[in-house]
PDB file of C-alpha atoms in Angstrom:
ATOM      1  CA  UNK A   1     -14.529-153.404 -38.816  1.00 69.00           C
ATOM      2  CA  UNK A   2     -13.643-156.971 -39.845  1.00 85.00           C
ATOM      3  CA  UNK A   3     -13.357-155.908 -43.486  1.00 86.00           C
ATOM      4  CA  UNK A   4     -10.833-153.239 -42.534  1.00 85.00           C
ATOM      5  CA  UNK A   5      -8.806-155.748 -40.515  1.00 83.00           C
ATOM      6  CA  UNK A   6      -8.880-158.212 -43.391  1.00 86.00           C
ATOM      7  CA  UNK A   7      -7.683-155.552 -45.858  1.00 86.00           C
ATOM      8  CA  UNK A   8      -4.947-154.515 -43.417  1.00 85.00           C
ATOM      9  CA  UNK A   9      -3.828-158.134 -42.948  1.00 86.00           C
ATOM     10  CA  UNK A  10      -3.677-158.702 -46.720  1.00 87.00           C
ATOM     11  CA  UNK A  11      -1.703-155.463 -47.158  1.00 88.00           C
ATOM     12  CA  UNK A  12       0.791-156.500 -44.452  1.00 88.00           C
ATOM     13  CA  UNK A  13       1.268-159.917 -46.094  1.00 88.00           C
ATOM     14  CA  UNK A  14       1.795-158.351 -49.526  1.00 88.00           C
ATOM     15  CA  UNK A  15       4.316-155.830 -48.184  1.00 86.00           C
ATOM     16  CA  UNK A  16       6.115-158.676 -46.391  1.00 81.00           C
ATOM     17  CA  UNK A  17       6.338-160.697 -49.619  1.00 80.00           C
ATOM     18  CA  UNK A  18       7.644-157.724 -51.596  1.00 80.00           C
ATOM     19  CA  UNK A  19      10.282-157.003 -48.941  1.00 79.00           C
ATOM     20  CA  UNK A  20      11.326-160.688 -48.853  1.00 75.00           C
ATOM     21  CA  UNK A  21      11.563-160.760 -52.650  1.00 71.00           C
ATOM     22  CA  UNK A  22      13.680-157.582 -52.765  1.00 75.00           C
ATOM     23  CA  UNK A  23      15.994-158.766 -49.968  1.00 70.00           C
ATOM     24  CA  UNK A  24      16.509-162.117 -51.725  1.00 67.00           C
ATOM     25  CA  UNK A  25      17.352-160.398 -55.020  1.00 70.00           C
ATOM     26  CA  UNK A  26      19.750-157.998 -53.287  1.00 68.00           C
ATOM     27  CA  UNK A  27      21.474-160.895 -51.511  1.00 69.00           C
ATOM     28  CA  UNK A  28      21.800-162.905 -54.736  1.00 66.00           C
ATOM     29  CA  UNK A  29      23.231-160.024 -56.752  1.00 66.00           C
ATOM     30  CA  UNK A  30      25.643-158.869 -54.051  1.00 67.00           C
ATOM     31  CA  UNK A  31      27.992-161.860 -54.303  1.00 65.00           C
ATOM     32  CA  UNK A  32      31.176-162.002 -56.347  1.00 61.00           C
ATOM     33  CA  UNK A  33      30.506-163.719 -59.662  1.00 66.00           C
ATOM     34  CA  UNK A  34      26.756-163.003 -59.555  1.00 80.00           C
ATOM     35  CA  UNK A  35      25.225-162.007 -62.884  1.00 86.00           C
ATOM     36  CA  UNK A  36      21.805-161.774 -64.465  1.00 87.00           C
ATOM     37  CA  UNK A  37      21.422-164.760 -66.771  1.00 91.00           C
ATOM     38  CA  UNK A  38      18.613-166.229 -68.857  1.00 93.00           C
ATOM     39  CA  UNK A  39      18.402-170.007 -69.139  1.00 92.00           C
ATOM     40  CA  UNK A  40      16.413-172.456 -71.217  1.00 88.00           C
ATOM     41  CA  UNK A  41      16.760-176.112 -72.008  1.00 78.00           C
ATOM     42  CA  UNK A  42      17.449-176.618 -75.717  1.00 69.00           C
ATOM     43  CA  UNK A  43      14.217-177.156 -77.578  1.00 74.00           C
ATOM     44  CA  UNK A  44      12.124-175.314 -75.020  1.00 79.00           C
ATOM     45  CA  UNK A  45      10.419-172.172 -76.308  1.00 82.00           C
ATOM     46  CA  UNK A  46      10.624-170.321 -72.965  1.00 87.00           C
ATOM     47  CA  UNK A  47      13.487-168.386 -71.443  1.00 90.00           C
ATOM     48  CA  UNK A  48      13.649-167.956 -67.666  1.00 89.00           C
ATOM     49  CA  UNK A  49      15.465-164.981 -66.161  1.00 89.00           C
ATOM     50  CA  UNK A  50      17.512-165.475 -63.044  1.00 88.00           C
ATOM     51  CA  UNK A  51      20.650-164.749 -61.112  1.00 88.00           C
ATOM     52  CA  UNK A  52      23.652-167.006 -61.639  1.00 90.00           C
ATOM     53  CA  UNK A  53      26.653-167.408 -59.361  1.00 86.00           C
ATOM     54  CA  UNK A  54      29.678-168.962 -60.917  1.00 84.00           C
ATOM     55  CA  UNK A  55      32.795-169.735 -59.006  1.00 77.00           C
ATOM     56  CA  UNK A  56      34.563-172.751 -57.651  1.00 81.00           C
ATOM     57  CA  UNK A  57      33.358-175.878 -59.403  1.00 86.00           C
ATOM     58  CA  UNK A  58      29.761-175.042 -60.286  1.00 87.00           C
ATOM     59  CA  UNK A  59      27.311-172.539 -61.662  1.00 88.00           C
ATOM     60  CA  UNK A  60      24.298-171.984 -59.423  1.00 89.00           C
ATOM     61  CA  UNK A  61      21.244-170.485 -61.125  1.00 89.00           C
ATOM     62  CA  UNK A  62      18.375-168.995 -59.128  1.00 88.00           C
ATOM     63  CA  UNK A  63      15.050-168.099 -60.746  1.00 87.00           C
ATOM     64  CA  UNK A  64      14.452-164.337 -60.471  1.00 81.00           C
ATOM     65  CA  UNK A  65      10.737-164.566 -59.751  1.00 75.00           C
ATOM     66  CA  UNK A  66      10.895-166.900 -56.792  1.00 74.00           C
ATOM     67  CA  UNK A  67      11.324-166.757 -53.031  1.00 70.00           C
ATOM     68  CA  UNK A  68      13.305-170.018 -52.920  1.00 75.00           C
ATOM     69  CA  UNK A  69      16.789-169.836 -51.439  1.00 74.00           C
ATOM     70  CA  UNK A  70      17.895-173.000 -53.262  1.00 83.00           C
ATOM     71  CA  UNK A  71      19.257-172.882 -56.806  1.00 85.00           C
ATOM     72  CA  UNK A  72      16.941-174.246 -59.490  1.00 85.00           C
ATOM     73  CA  UNK A  73      19.939-175.354 -61.611  1.00 87.00           C
ATOM     74  CA  UNK A  74      23.399-176.539 -60.563  1.00 89.00           C
ATOM     75  CA  UNK A  75      25.814-177.070 -63.436  1.00 87.00           C
ATOM     76  CA  UNK A  76      29.206-178.630 -62.757  1.00 87.00           C
ATOM     77  CA  UNK A  77      32.066-176.773 -64.469  1.00 87.00           C
ATOM     78  CA  UNK A  78      34.004-179.955 -65.260  1.00 85.00           C
ATOM     79  CA  UNK A  79      31.011-181.332 -67.209  1.00 85.00           C
ATOM     80  CA  UNK A  80      30.160-178.030 -68.916  1.00 84.00           C
ATOM     81  CA  UNK A  81      31.096-177.321 -72.549  1.00 90.00           C
ATOM     82  CA  UNK A  82      30.256-174.248 -74.619  1.00 92.00           C
ATOM     83  CA  UNK A  83      29.481-175.433 -78.141  1.00 93.00           C
ATOM     84  CA  UNK A  84      28.597-172.151 -79.810  1.00 93.00           C
ATOM     85  CA  UNK A  85      27.576-168.554 -79.387  1.00 93.00           C
ATOM     86  CA  UNK A  86      25.237-166.203 -81.212  1.00 92.00           C
ATOM     87  CA  UNK A  87      23.395-162.932 -80.831  1.00 91.00           C
ATOM     88  CA  UNK A  88      19.796-162.998 -79.646  1.00 87.00           C
ATOM     89  CA  UNK A  89      17.535-163.345 -82.658  1.00 83.00           C
ATOM     90  CA  UNK A  90      13.938-162.686 -83.587  1.00 80.00           C
ATOM     91  CA  UNK A  91      12.882-166.016 -82.068  1.00 79.00           C
ATOM     92  CA  UNK A  92      14.229-165.004 -78.662  1.00 81.00           C
ATOM     93  CA  UNK A  93      11.380-162.641 -77.803  1.00 80.00           C
ATOM     94  CA  UNK A  94      11.981-162.692 -74.030  1.00 81.00           C
ATOM     95  CA  UNK A  95      15.599-161.548 -74.366  1.00 88.00           C
ATOM     96  CA  UNK A  96      16.998-158.026 -74.637  1.00 88.00           C
ATOM     97  CA  UNK A  97      18.641-157.307 -78.001  1.00 85.00           C
ATOM     98  CA  UNK A  98      22.179-156.878 -76.663  1.00 87.00           C
ATOM     99  CA  UNK A  99      22.663-160.323 -75.095  1.00 93.00           C
ATOM    100  CA  UNK A 100      24.803-163.219 -76.257  1.00 94.00           C
ATOM    101  CA  UNK A 101      23.323-166.721 -76.309  1.00 93.00           C
ATOM    102  CA  UNK A 102      25.667-169.616 -75.510  1.00 93.00           C
ATOM    103  CA  UNK A 103      24.727-173.153 -76.586  1.00 92.00           C
ATOM    104  CA  UNK A 104      26.100-175.527 -73.970  1.00 91.00           C
ATOM    105  CA  UNK A 105      26.257-179.217 -73.228  1.00 90.00           C
ATOM    106  CA  UNK A 106      26.002-180.253 -69.589  1.00 86.00           C
ATOM    107  CA  UNK A 107      25.642-183.476 -67.652  1.00 84.00           C
ATOM    108  CA  UNK A 108      21.955-182.552 -67.248  1.00 80.00           C
ATOM    109  CA  UNK A 109      21.530-182.186 -71.017  1.00 86.00           C
ATOM    110  CA  UNK A 110      21.826-179.335 -73.506  1.00 90.00           C
ATOM    111  CA  UNK A 111      21.137-175.816 -72.252  1.00 89.00           C
ATOM    112  CA  UNK A 112      21.184-172.323 -73.678  1.00 92.00           C
ATOM    113  CA  UNK A 113      22.431-169.484 -71.502  1.00 93.00           C
ATOM    114  CA  UNK A 114      22.006-165.826 -72.386  1.00 94.00           C
ATOM    115  CA  UNK A 115      23.893-162.972 -70.746  1.00 93.00           C
ATOM    116  CA  UNK A 116      25.010-159.408 -71.335  1.00 92.00           C
ATOM    117  CA  UNK A 117      27.952-158.972 -73.668  1.00 90.00           C
ATOM    118  CA  UNK A 118      29.997-157.518 -70.805  1.00 88.00           C
ATOM    119  CA  UNK A 119      29.582-160.773 -68.857  1.00 88.00           C
ATOM    120  CA  UNK A 120      30.502-163.277 -71.574  1.00 91.00           C
ATOM    121  CA  UNK A 121      34.292-162.882 -71.426  1.00 90.00           C
ATOM    122  CA  UNK A 122      34.518-163.442 -67.681  1.00 88.00           C
ATOM    123  CA  UNK A 123      32.111-166.367 -67.839  1.00 88.00           C
ATOM    124  CA  UNK A 124      34.005-168.070 -70.692  1.00 90.00           C
ATOM    125  CA  UNK A 125      37.299-167.575 -68.825  1.00 89.00           C
ATOM    126  CA  UNK A 126      35.784-169.311 -65.809  1.00 87.00           C
ATOM    127  CA  UNK A 127      34.536-172.225 -67.948  1.00 87.00           C
ATOM    128  CA  UNK A 128      37.847-172.645 -69.792  1.00 86.00           C
ATOM    129  CA  UNK A 129      39.943-172.526 -66.624  1.00 83.00           C
ATOM    130  CA  UNK A 130      38.365-175.708 -65.263  1.00 74.00           C
ATOM    131  CA  UNK A 131      40.883-178.310 -64.163  1.00 73.00           C
ATOM    132  CA  UNK A 132      41.205-181.307 -66.487  1.00 69.00           C
ATOM    133  CA  UNK A 133      38.775-184.142 -65.856  1.00 64.00           C
ATOM    134  CA  UNK A 134      40.450-187.351 -64.720  1.00 58.00           C
TER     135      UNK A 134
END
């Protein structure tokens, strides 16, 4: 009897976590300017997939495999510069083939962002339309 209750309790907790994860992902992707984006600090071998919101003065990046409601990265648009772009290569094993990788400099240090080709134009327009820094 206690084994059955324990199994039931574990199942309820797991279902609750899955539902919370799916609701968080739905909420993150439902906003205007929300896109799937991979991020890695320059020099790091690992890409992390997440959901990015860009709008206003900052880019907020949320890790996809997390239950946190706080962004893991906050990049200020005024301090954000795109230095180059390339197609995903053989060394980018975690990325789909059809993404574009942007090499960027930020106040937090160099970063690489990867996104679908359909997202790049809108993202670059947002970056370039930043007001001049005083």
